[in-house]
């Protein structure tokens, strides 16, 4: 038998005491100082819990959130993004935040920012309530995900979108575009994107993001890449390409040489991926916590 | 779909009427309480009150199973009303008893719709009690894990049941309409989230790293007189959330929910074999779908080695069959990961031997590429590719979780079965990734053989033109350089190369001999020997 005094809770254990005193009728006045809940006490509180049945409806009607008793008030417009990130982190399984998340997608498009967590949260809510799905918003999310390549965000989004939705436009086109990007088919990609301007140009920054991805893949693969291959990958030709190359030479250390066939060869910056000798050989590195085993011996 | 993909529960089928009839047939009297059951509940109640965790565990694990086997093979246990007066009508004990009652029902029989809804009500009451933070019991971790596990399982089972609309009777549909909150996906997720939040388990784990809290060290039990129920349920709910998210196809969110648990070390999740396996299985599957193959291989390797060494100790346990099933599934997933990312050095010898035994032939076919110069190369290659495609389909279908559609059907539209929709979607997306990876099989085969080769020559061998070859090589680089959880690019290629204008130079990565660990081991050993010798000298000097 133990009595722990002090603090908010005082638990009195006794052989005769039931585990928790929570009969509808039962507040035993003799067992004072013991922490229990009774339906009576609960019904007095603002977050009153109705009878146990249909807790789901209770959760929705009373908006019982994980932090019991904490209301999320709608914030002023300029604070929306901060609040949305908070919502997604703390209270993501709540159908009420759906409009906030939709607004946040539009904000990401307008301000050229990106939040995978918020977008996945929205797609999840669409999955729970398919009748609220907005094709336009989903298309925007997918375009944003394409721009995040090489991260696999596009696939992550597709996992949450029902098959029959994926078979409609513009999703069919977006999936084709993604396939081309995943398999290095840049020429086909730019051709297809040109045919679907209305989809991709709705999101500012799309072209630059894809060009950055193309340069990334080229940098992984080539030490020296022919000008024609580069041009095809980033969809820039002629004078515009010369200007682009100038910028890259100045900012990123690209070097333009003359190739054997007379065309230009661009030497890309050295990284561990296209220059294996630069790869840090971590195979033989011994982690510090292993060395601590022999500290007693060394001392 | 692969023929061996079983979507229905083994115990029975979803026909509500047949289930109800069967329960009546066997002559079940809910009010009859055999003596052994009476003594069981009385003793269990006493042990819970006295907080004898060991005794509770024995009764829960062994006595309950034995009684079920002997007396309740195909009937439910006596109803809770019949046993309540033996345990002072204690509210919480009745909730616990009912939870076990429903679990037994799901395992041995087929629940009717009404029973499913009642089970949901019971879980609501039970979790409500726990969330108000006033239970002062200590329960064994096995029981607490089983509660969370069963909760998620019954949710999954309900979604499967609800999605089979074709043969539903008017009565069932009316019930479904009326009790639309039962097993609602929002309810399930919010309960799990509430348990995680209310128990403050994330803060506890954080503080434990700084040495301010004791949680893992005591296996979650509270030795200062408090209750372990809320904390441990909160902990296991994180794994429950991972599982639910995987069932819904949201792998990113699932891994995020698991983040507070450090799976590179022992923890409370390893204290129960069921939770250990569930954690790693879902972590590995999510990693596979997120294309983080190295993470998946590493974790599968660890758990498969662990099961290999310890499965004999679990032969008597009721979860043995489930352990074996998950073991087989994880070997299949490991086979898939290794086919996408051939890094054999990450796999232990024992695990590798088992893998070869189970899937050696299939894995060989997945990497087969025909470089013979005779006959109709192209159609042979196509045949191998199709064969490999079929094997990927089979392995995935066998090993994947039973995906669910969380939304309720529209009861007004014509009734169709849509329980396979979620699975079909995940399979389709997985296979499209397979299609993209298939392009690399040829390149990989040749790159292993050459150290330098011109683009033109390789294009010739692969029977493609040069621009297609450039595409293939870029695909290879893209697929083998994954983005890990921190956003960095890491290479998981076994064979690497770079292109210098039009020459491909293959990088020879020699297997690195690990000398550091070897020397450390020998130093410690030598020190031990010297100490022993010193002791002998001292003793003999005296």
PDB file of C-alpha atoms in Angstrom, chain B residues 61-205:
ATOM      1  CA  UNK B  61      -0.080 -15.050 -22.466  1.00  0.00           C
ATOM      2  CA  UNK B  62      -0.535 -18.624 -21.317  1.00  0.00           C
ATOM      3  CA  UNK B  63      -3.749 -19.170 -19.341  1.00  0.00           C
ATOM      4  CA  UNK B  64      -5.914 -17.205 -21.738  1.00  0.00           C
ATOM      5  CA  UNK B  65      -4.584 -19.171 -24.696  1.00  0.00           C
ATOM      6  CA  UNK B  66      -4.962 -22.499 -22.955  1.00  0.00           C
ATOM      7  CA  UNK B  67      -8.539 -21.813 -21.933  1.00  0.00           C
ATOM      8  CA  UNK B  68      -9.357 -20.580 -25.428  1.00  0.00           C
ATOM      9  CA  UNK B  69      -7.899 -23.722 -26.931  1.00  0.00           C
ATOM     10  CA  UNK B  70      -9.684 -26.009 -24.507  1.00  0.00           C
ATOM     11  CA  UNK B  71     -13.105 -24.442 -24.005  1.00  0.00           C
ATOM     12  CA  UNK B  72     -13.633 -21.767 -26.623  1.00  0.00           C
ATOM     13  CA  UNK B  73     -12.252 -23.195 -29.806  1.00  0.00           C
ATOM     14  CA  UNK B  74     -15.092 -21.953 -31.950  1.00  0.00           C
ATOM     15  CA  UNK B  75     -17.300 -20.006 -29.597  1.00  0.00           C
ATOM     16  CA  UNK B  76     -16.734 -16.658 -27.975  1.00  0.00           C
ATOM     17  CA  UNK B  77     -15.871 -16.349 -24.301  1.00  0.00           C
ATOM     18  CA  UNK B  78     -18.672 -15.696 -21.828  1.00  0.00           C
ATOM     19  CA  UNK B  79     -20.109 -12.227 -22.144  1.00  0.00           C
ATOM     20  CA  UNK B  80     -18.748  -9.474 -19.969  1.00  0.00           C
ATOM     21  CA  UNK B  81     -22.050  -9.103 -18.138  1.00  0.00           C
ATOM     22  CA  UNK B  82     -21.799 -12.676 -16.938  1.00  0.00           C
ATOM     23  CA  UNK B  83     -18.339 -12.234 -15.408  1.00  0.00           C
ATOM     24  CA  UNK B  84     -18.730  -8.665 -14.176  1.00  0.00           C
ATOM     25  CA  UNK B  85     -20.029  -9.536 -10.738  1.00  0.00           C
ATOM     26  CA  UNK B  86     -16.967 -11.709 -10.045  1.00  0.00           C
ATOM     27  CA  UNK B  87     -14.778  -8.634 -10.351  1.00  0.00           C
ATOM     28  CA  UNK B  88     -16.827  -6.093  -8.391  1.00  0.00           C
ATOM     29  CA  UNK B  89     -18.227  -4.734 -11.654  1.00  0.00           C
ATOM     30  CA  UNK B  90     -14.987  -2.858 -12.070  1.00  0.00           C
ATOM     31  CA  UNK B  91     -15.429  -0.646 -15.116  1.00  0.00           C
ATOM     32  CA  UNK B  92     -11.882  -0.714 -16.384  1.00  0.00           C
ATOM     33  CA  UNK B  93     -11.460  -4.449 -15.910  1.00  0.00           C
ATOM     34  CA  UNK B  94     -14.633  -4.986 -17.880  1.00  0.00           C
ATOM     35  CA  UNK B  95     -13.228  -2.856 -20.706  1.00  0.00           C
ATOM     36  CA  UNK B  96     -10.040  -4.919 -20.702  1.00  0.00           C
ATOM     37  CA  UNK B  97     -11.998  -8.165 -20.630  1.00  0.00           C
ATOM     38  CA  UNK B  98     -14.141  -7.040 -23.531  1.00  0.00           C
ATOM     39  CA  UNK B  99     -11.050  -6.092 -25.496  1.00  0.00           C
ATOM     40  CA  UNK B 100      -9.715  -9.608 -25.060  1.00  0.00           C
ATOM     41  CA  UNK B 101     -13.182 -10.986 -25.853  1.00  0.00           C
ATOM     42  CA  UNK B 102     -13.315  -9.216 -29.188  1.00  0.00           C
ATOM     43  CA  UNK B 103      -9.742 -10.127 -30.036  1.00  0.00           C
ATOM     44  CA  UNK B 104     -10.573 -13.793 -29.491  1.00  0.00           C
ATOM     45  CA  UNK B 105     -13.672 -13.395 -31.653  1.00  0.00           C
ATOM     46  CA  UNK B 106     -11.734 -11.868 -34.533  1.00  0.00           C
ATOM     47  CA  UNK B 107      -9.071 -14.555 -34.323  1.00  0.00           C
ATOM     48  CA  UNK B 108     -11.320 -17.621 -34.174  1.00  0.00           C
ATOM     49  CA  UNK B 109     -14.592 -16.560 -35.738  1.00  0.00           C
ATOM     50  CA  UNK B 110     -15.996 -14.004 -38.117  1.00  0.00           C
ATOM     51  CA  UNK B 111     -17.376 -10.906 -36.475  1.00  0.00           C
ATOM     52  CA  UNK B 112     -20.758  -9.579 -37.539  1.00  0.00           C
ATOM     53  CA  UNK B 113     -21.204  -5.909 -38.365  1.00  0.00           C
ATOM     54  CA  UNK B 114     -22.854  -5.247 -35.022  1.00  0.00           C
ATOM     55  CA  UNK B 115     -19.936  -6.868 -33.221  1.00  0.00           C
ATOM     56  CA  UNK B 116     -17.466  -4.750 -35.166  1.00  0.00           C
ATOM     57  CA  UNK B 117     -19.305  -1.613 -34.097  1.00  0.00           C
ATOM     58  CA  UNK B 118     -19.434  -2.782 -30.484  1.00  0.00           C
ATOM     59  CA  UNK B 119     -15.723  -3.422 -30.548  1.00  0.00           C
ATOM     60  CA  UNK B 120     -15.169   0.126 -31.775  1.00  0.00           C
ATOM     61  CA  UNK B 121     -17.241   1.429 -28.875  1.00  0.00           C
ATOM     62  CA  UNK B 122     -15.180  -0.616 -26.468  1.00  0.00           C
ATOM     63  CA  UNK B 123     -11.909   0.763 -27.798  1.00  0.00           C
ATOM     64  CA  UNK B 124     -13.304   4.282 -27.521  1.00  0.00           C
ATOM     65  CA  UNK B 125     -14.206   3.755 -23.881  1.00  0.00           C
ATOM     66  CA  UNK B 126     -10.894   2.116 -23.090  1.00  0.00           C
ATOM     67  CA  UNK B 127      -8.799   4.817 -24.718  1.00  0.00           C
ATOM     68  CA  UNK B 128     -10.918   7.535 -23.157  1.00  0.00           C
ATOM     69  CA  UNK B 129     -10.158   6.099 -19.729  1.00  0.00           C
ATOM     70  CA  UNK B 130      -6.454   5.923 -20.490  1.00  0.00           C
ATOM     71  CA  UNK B 131      -6.339   9.393 -22.012  1.00  0.00           C
ATOM     72  CA  UNK B 132      -7.809  10.929 -18.894  1.00  0.00           C
ATOM     73  CA  UNK B 133      -4.675   9.741 -17.221  1.00  0.00           C
ATOM     74  CA  UNK B 134      -6.179   8.149 -14.165  1.00  0.00           C
ATOM     75  CA  UNK B 135      -5.499   4.459 -14.599  1.00  0.00           C
ATOM     76  CA  UNK B 136      -3.089   3.300 -11.976  1.00  0.00           C
ATOM     77  CA  UNK B 137      -2.301  -0.158 -13.280  1.00  0.00           C
ATOM     78  CA  UNK B 138       0.864  -1.630 -14.677  1.00  0.00           C
ATOM     79  CA  UNK B 139       0.243  -3.945 -17.588  1.00  0.00           C
ATOM     80  CA  UNK B 140       2.778  -6.074 -19.440  1.00  0.00           C
ATOM     81  CA  UNK B 141       4.142  -4.549 -22.631  1.00  0.00           C
ATOM     82  CA  UNK B 142       2.907  -7.551 -24.604  1.00  0.00           C
ATOM     83  CA  UNK B 143      -0.684  -6.732 -23.712  1.00  0.00           C
ATOM     84  CA  UNK B 144      -0.326  -3.033 -24.437  1.00  0.00           C
ATOM     85  CA  UNK B 145       1.251  -3.756 -27.816  1.00  0.00           C
ATOM     86  CA  UNK B 146      -1.510  -6.229 -28.629  1.00  0.00           C
ATOM     87  CA  UNK B 147      -4.100  -3.553 -27.871  1.00  0.00           C
ATOM     88  CA  UNK B 148      -2.630  -1.099 -30.375  1.00  0.00           C
ATOM     89  CA  UNK B 149      -1.908  -3.815 -32.919  1.00  0.00           C
ATOM     90  CA  UNK B 150      -5.427  -5.197 -32.685  1.00  0.00           C
ATOM     91  CA  UNK B 151      -6.921  -1.711 -32.902  1.00  0.00           C
ATOM     92  CA  UNK B 152      -5.178  -1.080 -36.215  1.00  0.00           C
ATOM     93  CA  UNK B 153      -5.952  -4.608 -37.420  1.00  0.00           C
ATOM     94  CA  UNK B 154      -9.670  -4.259 -36.710  1.00  0.00           C
ATOM     95  CA  UNK B 155      -9.695  -0.910 -38.519  1.00  0.00           C
ATOM     96  CA  UNK B 156      -8.043  -2.542 -41.517  1.00  0.00           C
ATOM     97  CA  UNK B 157     -10.487  -5.436 -41.343  1.00  0.00           C
ATOM     98  CA  UNK B 158     -13.459  -3.082 -41.179  1.00  0.00           C
ATOM     99  CA  UNK B 159     -12.318  -1.107 -44.226  1.00  0.00           C
ATOM    100  CA  UNK B 160     -11.903  -4.366 -46.137  1.00  0.00           C
ATOM    101  CA  UNK B 161     -15.360  -5.477 -45.031  1.00  0.00           C
ATOM    102  CA  UNK B 162     -17.002  -2.179 -45.916  1.00  0.00           C
ATOM    103  CA  UNK B 163     -15.434  -2.117 -49.352  1.00  0.00           C
ATOM    104  CA  UNK B 164     -17.093  -5.370 -50.360  1.00  0.00           C
ATOM    105  CA  UNK B 165     -20.418  -3.836 -51.194  1.00  0.00           C
ATOM    106  CA  UNK B 166     -21.668  -6.333 -53.721  1.00  0.00           C
ATOM    107  CA  UNK B 167     -23.366  -8.830 -51.437  1.00  0.00           C
ATOM    108  CA  UNK B 168     -24.437  -6.552 -48.647  1.00  0.00           C
ATOM    109  CA  UNK B 169     -27.977  -6.929 -47.384  1.00  0.00           C
ATOM    110  CA  UNK B 170     -30.359  -4.013 -46.856  1.00  0.00           C
ATOM    111  CA  UNK B 171     -29.985  -4.469 -43.123  1.00  0.00           C
ATOM    112  CA  UNK B 172     -26.203  -4.212 -43.249  1.00  0.00           C
ATOM    113  CA  UNK B 173     -26.294  -1.112 -45.394  1.00  0.00           C
ATOM    114  CA  UNK B 174     -28.753   0.509 -43.014  1.00  0.00           C
ATOM    115  CA  UNK B 175     -26.460  -0.245 -40.081  1.00  0.00           C
ATOM    116  CA  UNK B 176     -23.458   1.119 -41.963  1.00  0.00           C
ATOM    117  CA  UNK B 177     -25.310   4.323 -42.725  1.00  0.00           C
ATOM    118  CA  UNK B 178     -26.445   4.711 -39.150  1.00  0.00           C
ATOM    119  CA  UNK B 179     -23.132   4.015 -37.453  1.00  0.00           C
ATOM    120  CA  UNK B 180     -21.001   5.965 -39.874  1.00  0.00           C
ATOM    121  CA  UNK B 181     -18.659   7.081 -37.119  1.00  0.00           C
ATOM    122  CA  UNK B 182     -17.589   3.578 -36.213  1.00  0.00           C
ATOM    123  CA  UNK B 183     -14.042   2.903 -37.408  1.00  0.00           C
ATOM    124  CA  UNK B 184     -14.001   6.255 -39.115  1.00  0.00           C
ATOM    125  CA  UNK B 185     -10.484   6.967 -40.324  1.00  0.00           C
ATOM    126  CA  UNK B 186     -10.398  10.337 -38.570  1.00  0.00           C
ATOM    127  CA  UNK B 187     -11.374   8.671 -35.308  1.00  0.00           C
ATOM    128  CA  UNK B 188      -8.687   6.023 -35.576  1.00  0.00           C
ATOM    129  CA  UNK B 189      -5.915   8.446 -36.480  1.00  0.00           C
ATOM    130  CA  UNK B 190      -6.947  10.985 -33.860  1.00  0.00           C
ATOM    131  CA  UNK B 191      -7.038   8.387 -31.098  1.00  0.00           C
ATOM    132  CA  UNK B 192      -3.533   7.216 -31.949  1.00  0.00           C
ATOM    133  CA  UNK B 193      -2.316  10.800 -32.221  1.00  0.00           C
ATOM    134  CA  UNK B 194      -4.001  11.668 -28.914  1.00  0.00           C
ATOM    135  CA  UNK B 195      -2.236   8.791 -27.182  1.00  0.00           C
ATOM    136  CA  UNK B 196       1.101   9.977 -28.526  1.00  0.00           C
ATOM    137  CA  UNK B 197       0.454  13.574 -27.475  1.00  0.00           C
ATOM    138  CA  UNK B 198      -1.118  12.976 -24.084  1.00  0.00           C
ATOM    139  CA  UNK B 199       1.590  10.588 -22.966  1.00  0.00           C
ATOM    140  CA  UNK B 200       4.254  13.181 -23.916  1.00  0.00           C
ATOM    141  CA  UNK B 201       6.266  10.197 -25.077  1.00  0.00           C
ATOM    142  CA  UNK B 202       8.248  12.233 -27.598  1.00  0.00           C
ATOM    143  CA  UNK B 203       9.456  14.601 -24.889  1.00  0.00           C
ATOM    144  CA  UNK B 204      10.248  11.655 -22.628  1.00  0.00           C
ATOM    145  CA  UNK B 205      12.386  10.022 -25.313  1.00  0.00           C
TER     146      UNK B 205
END
